[in-house]
Each structure stands twice: as C-alpha cells, then as structure tokens.
Amino acid sequence: MAAAASLSLLVAPLPAEGQAGPVAPYRAGDDSVIALNILPPGQGRHPNAVEFLQTQATGEPPEHTRDQLDMYDAMAHAETISDIDEYFKDASFGVRPDHVERRYSPREGVTVLRDAGYGVPHVYGETRSDVMFGAGYVSAEDRLFMMDVLRHAGRGRLSRFLGASPANLAMDRAVYRSVDYTEEELEAMFERLRRVDPRLGTTVIADIRDFAQGVNAYISEAFADPRKLPAEYAALQVFPRPWRVTDTVAIATLIGGRFGGGGGQELRNAAFLDALQEAGYPPDQARTIMADLRFAEDPEAWVHAERPFPFLTGLGRVDPDAVAMPDRAERVDAQMRAADPPAAVDGPFGPIRLAFPSGMSNAALIGSDLSSRGRPLAIFGPQTGYWSPQILNELDLHGPGIAARGIGFPGISMYVLLGRGRNYAWSATSTDGDNIDTFAVELCEPDGSEPSVGSDHYVRGRRCVPIYERTDSWLAKPSAGGMPDPSNPDDAVLVEMTTQRADVPTEQGFRTGIVQARGTSGGMPVAYVRLRSTYGAELDSALAYPGVMDPRRTRSAADFRRAFSRYNYTFNWFYLDDRDIAYQFTGALPLRAPGVDPDLPVWAERRWGWRGMVVDARKPFSVSPAKGYLTSWNNKPAPGFRAPDDEWSLGPVHRSQLLDERIVAAAEAGSIDMRELVDLVADAGTVDLRGSAVLPYMLRVLGTPADPRIAEAVSLLEAWVADGAHRRDLDDDGRYEHQAAVALMDEWWSRALDAAFRPVLGDAFDDVPEPQDDPNRLNGTGSAFQHGWYGHLQKDLRTVLGRQVEGRFSRAYCGLGALRACRADLLASLDQAVGALEERFGEDPATWDANEAAERIRFVSIGVLGQPPIDWQNRPTFQQVVEFGPVPRPR
C-alpha cells in the first residue's frame, strides 16, 4: 500500500478529453411532479491509494462516500414524516446549472456531469453508442473493484482473484452448482440474443459492447494515472484485466440466479417427510402435515393481484410412480446443502458478505382515485443489502432513444434496471415463481452391469450415456495479496472445480441440468439433477430494457407490460405514470405434467417432464385495480398461484399486510397525499410482524393470568401492541421504546412455537424447512419478517379460539385443539421466557435488554472503506418517491 501511495505521487498527465456531447438543461424532458430517491451510504466509489491513506489518517472518507447515510437513517427515528425532502434527494433529470461539481468528456460525443450535491453521474451522448460507452466509463469510475469481484464470482473464480481461502473456495463451489458455464457458453449466451429477437437482440449486443469499451477506456486511463486506480488493487498486487462482454454475461447469470428464481427445495422437503415418518406418522398423514405447514395454496394469503391466476393447480392426484423419493433423504439433502454459499468470503481487508438478504424489496402505489391530487403516487424500491461502496450505482442516462434515471448493477449497468423515465417509473420485488425442479435420473453402466451410486452414466431416453463432466483448474494464492508465482510451488494453490450435467426429458425435448447429489430411490442408484427454466438463457431478460428506457416506446402500462414480457426471471414489476398504476409478474414458468408432486423430486421420464411454459396472458397482472392501490413485500402473486416448493410463509400473516392495513385505514379517513404515503410506509418499516399480527392472538389465548409476575409481563406486551409493536428508538438513546416487551417477545417466540407444535410434530419439529423467525434481522442486512412461522401460529391459535378460519389445517396443533391445554402450554412457555430474562438481567423488566446493537444495519465493505452502522429498519436499499403530471383531472 505504501508503494502504491508513493507511485500515486508520480502522476502521469491525464488523457486529453474528447469533444463534449450535447447536454440538456436541468429537468428537460422531465414530466415529474415529484421525483426523489435515496441510495445509502452514497454514490461513492473505491478510493485510490492516497485517498485511502488520507482516510486512515484523518477519519474523513472521500467525497460522496456517505452523504446519503444520515438521511436514510433518520427515517428510523421519525414518529411521523412531515417533510419528505428531509429523507430523500432530488431525482430529476439533469443537473441545476449551479450544482455542477465536475464536467468531463471521456470520449468525443460523450459528456458526463457530476452533481455537486451527491456526485451522481449524468451521462449525455450524441449517439446511443456514446451513452452506453459513458455508462461503462462511469460504472468503472465508481465501482471497478466491485465489478472485478463480481465477474470472478459469476464464473466461480473468486478464489483466483481473492485467494483460495476455505470461504472463497466454498463460494466457487456454490456457483458451480448453479451457473457452471464455460467461457464459450457465456459467449454463446451473448450471441444467442440475435436469434431470440433479431432487432432487439442486435441492439442489446451493441449496447453491451459499447459498455465494455467504456469500462476499458477507464481501465486504460488507470494504467497511466494511479489516481484512477482503486486502492484494493495495490493490496492484491494485481491490475484489472480488460473488460469482456462475457464479464457482463457472467454477472447477469450470478444476479439473476440469486434474485430471479424459486423452487428447487424438493430434497429438503423429502427429508422433512422422512422425519415425520420417523416420528411415527404413516406416509399419507406425514404428507398432510407437510401440506398444513407449506401454505402452498392458502386462501388467506396476502396477494398482489386480486384476480385468480391458477398455476401448478389442477395436476390431479399425485401418481406414486412420478415421485422419486430418496431412500435416505437427509443424506442426499445434506449433499446439496454442502454446496450452499458461505455467509462471507475473504477479501484483502477482511470478510465480504456476498450473501444477499432473502427479499425485502417493497412497493406501495396509490391510484388516482385515492390520491389527493388525482394523480398516481408511488414509493418503491429493491433490497440488495447494505454495502460500501453500495452494490447498486445510480446513473442518469440521456441520448437517442434513452432517457432514464435510476440504479444499475455494477457490470450490467449499461441499463437503468429500476428507476424512472420521462413520465413514468418502474420498480421490482422478488417473487415466488416455481421455475426450478429436482429430477432423478437413473444411473447405469454401458456394459449392462449393475450400476452404483458412483456410476458415471445415466439413462437418457432408452440409451445409457455418459454424464457430462468437466473439471476446471487454475492457480490461486492461498489468501489475498497478489497473484501466485507458478515457479514457486509453495506460492501457488491449484484449484479444481468439477461440474456434472445430465439431460432431462420434457415434452419439447431434452433440457440440461446440473447434478446436485447422488443416492438411491427404491434401491435404484440415481443422480438428482436441478433443472432451471432460465439455464443458458439468463441474458434474455436484457431484451426488456431498450423499450423501457425509451420514452417513445413506453407510453402506457400496456407498453411496459409488453416490454417486460421478455423478462424470464421471476419478479414482481410495478409501474406508474400520470394515469395508471400497474403490476406484472414475469418469469419463465414451466407447466408440470399431471400426476407429479410439485413439492418432491420427480423421475426424469418424458411422461413426467415439463409441458412447455406458461403464456404471458396467464401470468398475474393488474392495471389500476378497483381497490385503488397496489402493494408488495415479496408476498404471493395472486389467488390460485401455488407457492414454490421452497416457500413456506405465504399464509395469513405476511409483512405485506403492514402496507395494506395502513393504506386502507388512510383511504377510509380521506384521500392520500405523498407525505402520508411515505409516512405510512416508513411506519410499517419498524414494526415487529409477530407483535402486530400474531401476539394479539397469543394474548387472547392466555386470558388474564393469575400469577402477578406473568400478569405484569402480559401488561408489557399489551402496551407494546397498543403502541404499534414497533422496534424503534425514537429518542436515539440506544434503547427501543417498549424495550422490555421487545426483549420478551424475542425470548418467548421460539418457546411458544415449541409449546404449540412439538407435541404433534415430535423431533420433526426441528426439521421443518422454514426458519421459525427471520434471522436476517440479526446479521446486519436490515431485512426482517419475510420467512417465519408467523402465519402458522396465528392460524392455529385462531382455530383453537374458535374464530373464522379459511383453509384450516388438517388438525389443531396447540393443545391438540383444546383451548385450556393450549393456554396452559403457552403460559408455561411464557413463564420460561420471563425466567430466562430474570436470570440474565434481573427481576425488574426495566433492565431487560433487547440488544438493539445486534440488530443495527452493518455495511459490508467490498474494499478498503467501511461505514458506521445505522439503526434497524425494514426498508429497501434504493427507494424512489414519484408522481407525474399533467394537471389533475376532474374527479
């Protein structure tokens, strides 16, 4: 690092800048009435060596590194929102004349303005090629080292770049189990776009090439000018390689695979069924109990579209011949889980938590009928965790056929992935579309002899063919800190990664999947293969963006839906303009054969294979619904839309109800303005879903306890519920308001679940493929209350209480259905929780500590600069607040 600092003092002259392209005035072509956003900690970038040393010496980070952090954090401490400008920054097109911090031209025809407020790059180009080049240049300017990490991670080569530590090797193995592409296959995916759509595909190919040229222009300048080189490269003793189009493809496969799929948990479900049978239940009863807890088609689930959109229904009675149950499911499932990505990988300056939070993106859109000004309103955004610098980068892009501002993802940021156009805006949330299945292929020996679990051939149709196997190898350092010296055997680690593939028959032919595990089914040796509908076609989703970034081609909700019909990842998309609000589910959804069980492994036979894909008209959507609003928080797409096999939380309690309930209450009180919309979304972001939606029923079961000690605990919980069940620190004294109640809820929750369900489930209670509570709240990601047993306990307690329940369980669990027994079990569990707190802190509830510090949002450093933690709130990373003209229409 010292050497890099010394080198930076010998700065080569800056390259001559090109002729500037045209720059439009501030807000030119911008029909927004309100356009605000927030992206903590700031636009930021990787500092060079001198900046890093200065930060180390002074404690002051480089400019724009954390200038949006305090605004974002402030919302967690606000009881009500009075002025939304205090919490969001201007997101208009362009830059005010007096707010231009820097103006430069990386090549002729391209002009970049950095605004003085937050350092956001505003890129203007004479041609489309110029804009894409500019997007690549500014992306490298802000996120070059991060892009390098991601392109290596997307190829399963993180160990090559950051060192062959156990965590980095584990990450590479996890990638090889999901996106095991060769360089030639990445190139083929790129070239494939022309065949998929000759017109749009040609445009996207040119865009990616121009983007790569912009990245490489910056890399070339960094060779000549050390001030432009991120300090992380000096620590690794490497220089960035030129950017290739396949680098963008590799990152697209990594990100799409993380956020854009559902299902694939069939082996874990099988292991749970085995656990139930070991607990004494025959197979049919075990399957019934699993159906209770799965919430696959719960009629009380919170949905996006109110109109039914059946999916994975009507398959008929399960044919036992279709199900490929492993003989020892827990062992086979353990093989799959052994390849799960690690919690963090190792970088040159410490751990890098590359695991993204499981959901948390949300959206709240108000239609014109409920809006106080007669215009649609929205506050929405994605959750991708908290990073330093932020893993999202903001861009404002303008040129022929391009007018968009929002966020990109480093390495695929030639497009604004989520943002706004001239008079419309769009966003997305992760959704639950089952596009991944596990198939069992029968193993065989080519000479006809008895196969074993280790056989390297399988039955494809009527032939015994070899399993595709490829072993890739590379040299890596044992840890971060430079590239290996091949001449020194002690300096290099030979890394080898192996992938195996097999073909699975479908009605349209064979599809390729990756082998995940081996075992036996009915004594027959098999390999379990994961089939994903987007495998080999991840880049196809890019075809949606040329249309949505072009104001001439997106003039209505119908245009937006048409553009995103090309999107093959499973996402919920939201749109608004000055007339409509809209929702569209996207994704390549396979049609299953009658007789299969969507929750369990399937035999790889043509009669049980996929039957094509769901057509667009049968995917959930809604345009300006009669109820007057749309909400999303990773909940169920529509009634009749079966949850994927890895989703067990789509029941009567879901965090999305926190938005619905507040909007409905506000609408009943009158029309809704933007301040009120922002306020109610912020209010929902600090609520404990258990306290809001489940605890009231737990307290009703308890009644009035006779024990004064327990009665006092109940009073604390009742007061917390009455005050909204928040986990927030309004006065910023380091303690949650109602801290004792929060601590008690945390201590009681798992004990209450154990008391209610273990008597029926036995030891299988520990094997349910659903966490009891959302653990993300405790790992610094902010995300919370997406997955958990919230609806399970609430539905069961309502049953015991004799309340109206749709989609009742096959049996009552708590107290075996007897209210008195259920009350006694819950009281005993509450007594245990109170006792645990008294033992830890003392008998005075004022001393009970909820450990707020453990829940604070902690930023993941991909590089040398960290960020201070901020208080917990359940909120998107990037958030837009938007409203568009013209003048209000008569109502």
PDB file of N, CA and C in Angstrom, residues 795-825:
ATOM      1  N   LYS A 795     -52.793 -18.885  12.546  1.00  0.00           N
ATOM      2  CA  LYS A 795     -53.931 -19.665  12.044  1.00  0.00           C
ATOM      3  C   LYS A 795     -54.331 -20.740  13.063  1.00  0.00           C
ATOM      4  N   ASP A 796     -53.333 -21.366  13.675  1.00  0.00           N
ATOM      5  CA  ASP A 796     -53.643 -22.414  14.642  1.00  0.00           C
ATOM      6  C   ASP A 796     -54.324 -21.844  15.875  1.00  0.00           C
ATOM      7  N   LEU A 797     -53.856 -20.701  16.364  1.00  0.00           N
ATOM      8  CA  LEU A 797     -54.476 -20.109  17.552  1.00  0.00           C
ATOM      9  C   LEU A 797     -55.882 -19.624  17.250  1.00  0.00           C
ATOM     10  N   ARG A 798     -56.096 -19.091  16.061  1.00  0.00           N
ATOM     11  CA  ARG A 798     -57.469 -18.696  15.700  1.00  0.00           C
ATOM     12  C   ARG A 798     -58.389 -19.913  15.669  1.00  0.00           C
ATOM     13  N   THR A 799     -57.870 -21.042  15.225  1.00  0.00           N
ATOM     14  CA  THR A 799     -58.661 -22.276  15.227  1.00  0.00           C
ATOM     15  C   THR A 799     -59.011 -22.686  16.651  1.00  0.00           C
ATOM     16  N   VAL A 800     -58.028 -22.668  17.532  1.00  0.00           N
ATOM     17  CA  VAL A 800     -58.250 -23.045  18.927  1.00  0.00           C
ATOM     18  C   VAL A 800     -59.232 -22.102  19.604  1.00  0.00           C
ATOM     19  N   LEU A 801     -59.181 -20.830  19.229  1.00  0.00           N
ATOM     20  CA  LEU A 801     -60.083 -19.831  19.814  1.00  0.00           C
ATOM     21  C   LEU A 801     -61.483 -19.894  19.235  1.00  0.00           C
ATOM     22  N   GLY A 802     -61.686 -20.714  18.196  1.00  0.00           N
ATOM     23  CA  GLY A 802     -62.993 -20.834  17.579  1.00  0.00           C
ATOM     24  C   GLY A 802     -63.319 -19.704  16.619  1.00  0.00           C
ATOM     25  N   ARG A 803     -62.294 -19.002  16.120  1.00  0.00           N
ATOM     26  CA  ARG A 803     -62.510 -17.912  15.179  1.00  0.00           C
ATOM     27  C   ARG A 803     -62.712 -18.463  13.764  1.00  0.00           C
ATOM     28  N   GLN A 804     -63.184 -17.592  12.884  1.00  0.00           N
ATOM     29  CA  GLN A 804     -63.351 -17.981  11.492  1.00  0.00           C
ATOM     30  C   GLN A 804     -61.976 -18.172  10.845  1.00  0.00           C
ATOM     31  N   VAL A 805     -61.797 -19.306  10.201  1.00  0.00           N
ATOM     32  CA  VAL A 805     -60.521 -19.627   9.575  1.00  0.00           C
ATOM     33  C   VAL A 805     -60.796 -20.247   8.207  1.00  0.00           C
ATOM     34  N   GLU A 806     -60.248 -19.627   7.175  1.00  0.00           N
ATOM     35  CA  GLU A 806     -60.294 -20.234   5.844  1.00  0.00           C
ATOM     36  C   GLU A 806     -59.033 -21.065   5.648  1.00  0.00           C
ATOM     37  N   GLY A 807     -59.190 -22.194   4.978  1.00  0.00           N
ATOM     38  CA  GLY A 807     -58.026 -23.050   4.769  1.00  0.00           C
ATOM     39  C   GLY A 807     -57.503 -23.613   6.062  1.00  0.00           C
ATOM     40  N   ARG A 808     -58.396 -24.195   6.861  1.00  0.00           N
ATOM     41  CA  ARG A 808     -57.988 -24.755   8.146  1.00  0.00           C
ATOM     42  C   ARG A 808     -56.930 -25.851   7.963  1.00  0.00           C
ATOM     43  N   PHE A 809     -56.102 -25.992   8.972  1.00  0.00           N
ATOM     44  CA  PHE A 809     -55.173 -27.106   8.996  1.00  0.00           C
ATOM     45  C   PHE A 809     -55.960 -28.417   9.129  1.00  0.00           C
ATOM     46  N   SER A 810     -55.269 -29.495   8.825  1.00  0.00           N
ATOM     47  CA  SER A 810     -55.914 -30.809   8.945  1.00  0.00           C
ATOM     48  C   SER A 810     -56.205 -31.167  10.392  1.00  0.00           C
ATOM     49  N   ARG A 811     -55.559 -30.507  11.303  1.00  0.00           N
ATOM     50  CA  ARG A 811     -55.747 -30.737  12.730  1.00  0.00           C
ATOM     51  C   ARG A 811     -55.355 -29.445  13.461  1.00  0.00           C
ATOM     52  N   ALA A 812     -55.800 -29.306  14.706  1.00  0.00           N
ATOM     53  CA  ALA A 812     -55.320 -28.222  15.553  1.00  0.00           C
ATOM     54  C   ALA A 812     -54.060 -28.702  16.264  1.00  0.00           C
ATOM     55  N   TYR A 813     -53.085 -27.827  16.372  1.00  0.00           N
ATOM     56  CA  TYR A 813     -51.802 -28.226  16.941  1.00  0.00           C
ATOM     57  C   TYR A 813     -51.674 -27.834  18.408  1.00  0.00           C
ATOM     58  N   CYS A 814     -51.878 -26.563  18.722  1.00  0.00           N
ATOM     59  CA  CYS A 814     -51.674 -26.113  20.102  1.00  0.00           C
ATOM     60  C   CYS A 814     -52.678 -26.795  21.032  1.00  0.00           C
ATOM     61  N   GLY A 815     -52.186 -27.469  22.050  1.00  0.00           N
ATOM     62  CA  GLY A 815     -53.064 -28.157  22.985  1.00  0.00           C
ATOM     63  C   GLY A 815     -53.907 -29.223  22.345  1.00  0.00           C
ATOM     64  N   LEU A 816     -53.487 -29.685  21.170  1.00  0.00           N
ATOM     65  CA  LEU A 816     -54.260 -30.662  20.389  1.00  0.00           C
ATOM     66  C   LEU A 816     -55.679 -30.168  20.139  1.00  0.00           C
ATOM     67  N   GLY A 817     -55.822 -28.832  20.085  1.00  0.00           N
ATOM     68  CA  GLY A 817     -57.114 -28.240  19.773  1.00  0.00           C
ATOM     69  C   GLY A 817     -57.918 -27.817  20.976  1.00  0.00           C
ATOM     70  N   ALA A 818     -57.510 -28.162  22.173  1.00  0.00           N
ATOM     71  CA  ALA A 818     -58.232 -27.803  23.391  1.00  0.00           C
ATOM     72  C   ALA A 818     -57.709 -26.469  23.918  1.00  0.00           C
ATOM     73  N   LEU A 819     -58.596 -25.488  24.049  1.00  0.00           N
ATOM     74  CA  LEU A 819     -58.181 -24.151  24.471  1.00  0.00           C
ATOM     75  C   LEU A 819     -57.495 -24.188  25.833  1.00  0.00           C
ATOM     76  N   ARG A 820     -58.044 -24.942  26.770  1.00  0.00           N
ATOM     77  CA  ARG A 820     -57.449 -24.971  28.106  1.00  0.00           C
ATOM     78  C   ARG A 820     -56.027 -25.521  28.063  1.00  0.00           C
ATOM     79  N   ALA A 821     -55.835 -26.588  27.299  1.00  0.00           N
ATOM     80  CA  ALA A 821     -54.496 -27.181  27.196  1.00  0.00           C
ATOM     81  C   ALA A 821     -53.536 -26.245  26.474  1.00  0.00           C
ATOM     82  N   CYS A 822     -54.024 -25.589  25.438  1.00  0.00           N
ATOM     83  CA  CYS A 822     -53.199 -24.634  24.694  1.00  0.00           C
ATOM     84  C   CYS A 822     -52.792 -23.481  25.604  1.00  0.00           C
ATOM     85  N   ARG A 823     -53.739 -23.002  26.413  1.00  0.00           N
ATOM     86  CA  ARG A 823     -53.435 -21.899  27.332  1.00  0.00           C
ATOM     87  C   ARG A 823     -52.355 -22.321  28.329  1.00  0.00           C
ATOM     88  N   ALA A 824     -52.490 -23.518  28.859  1.00  0.00           N
ATOM     89  CA  ALA A 824     -51.505 -23.988  29.826  1.00  0.00           C
ATOM     90  C   ALA A 824     -50.122 -24.102  29.191  1.00  0.00           C
ATOM     91  N   ASP A 825     -50.054 -24.582  27.949  1.00  0.00           N
ATOM     92  CA  ASP A 825     -48.759 -24.732  27.284  1.00  0.00           C
ATOM     93  C   ASP A 825     -48.122 -23.370  26.987  1.00  0.00           C
TER      94      ASP A 825
END
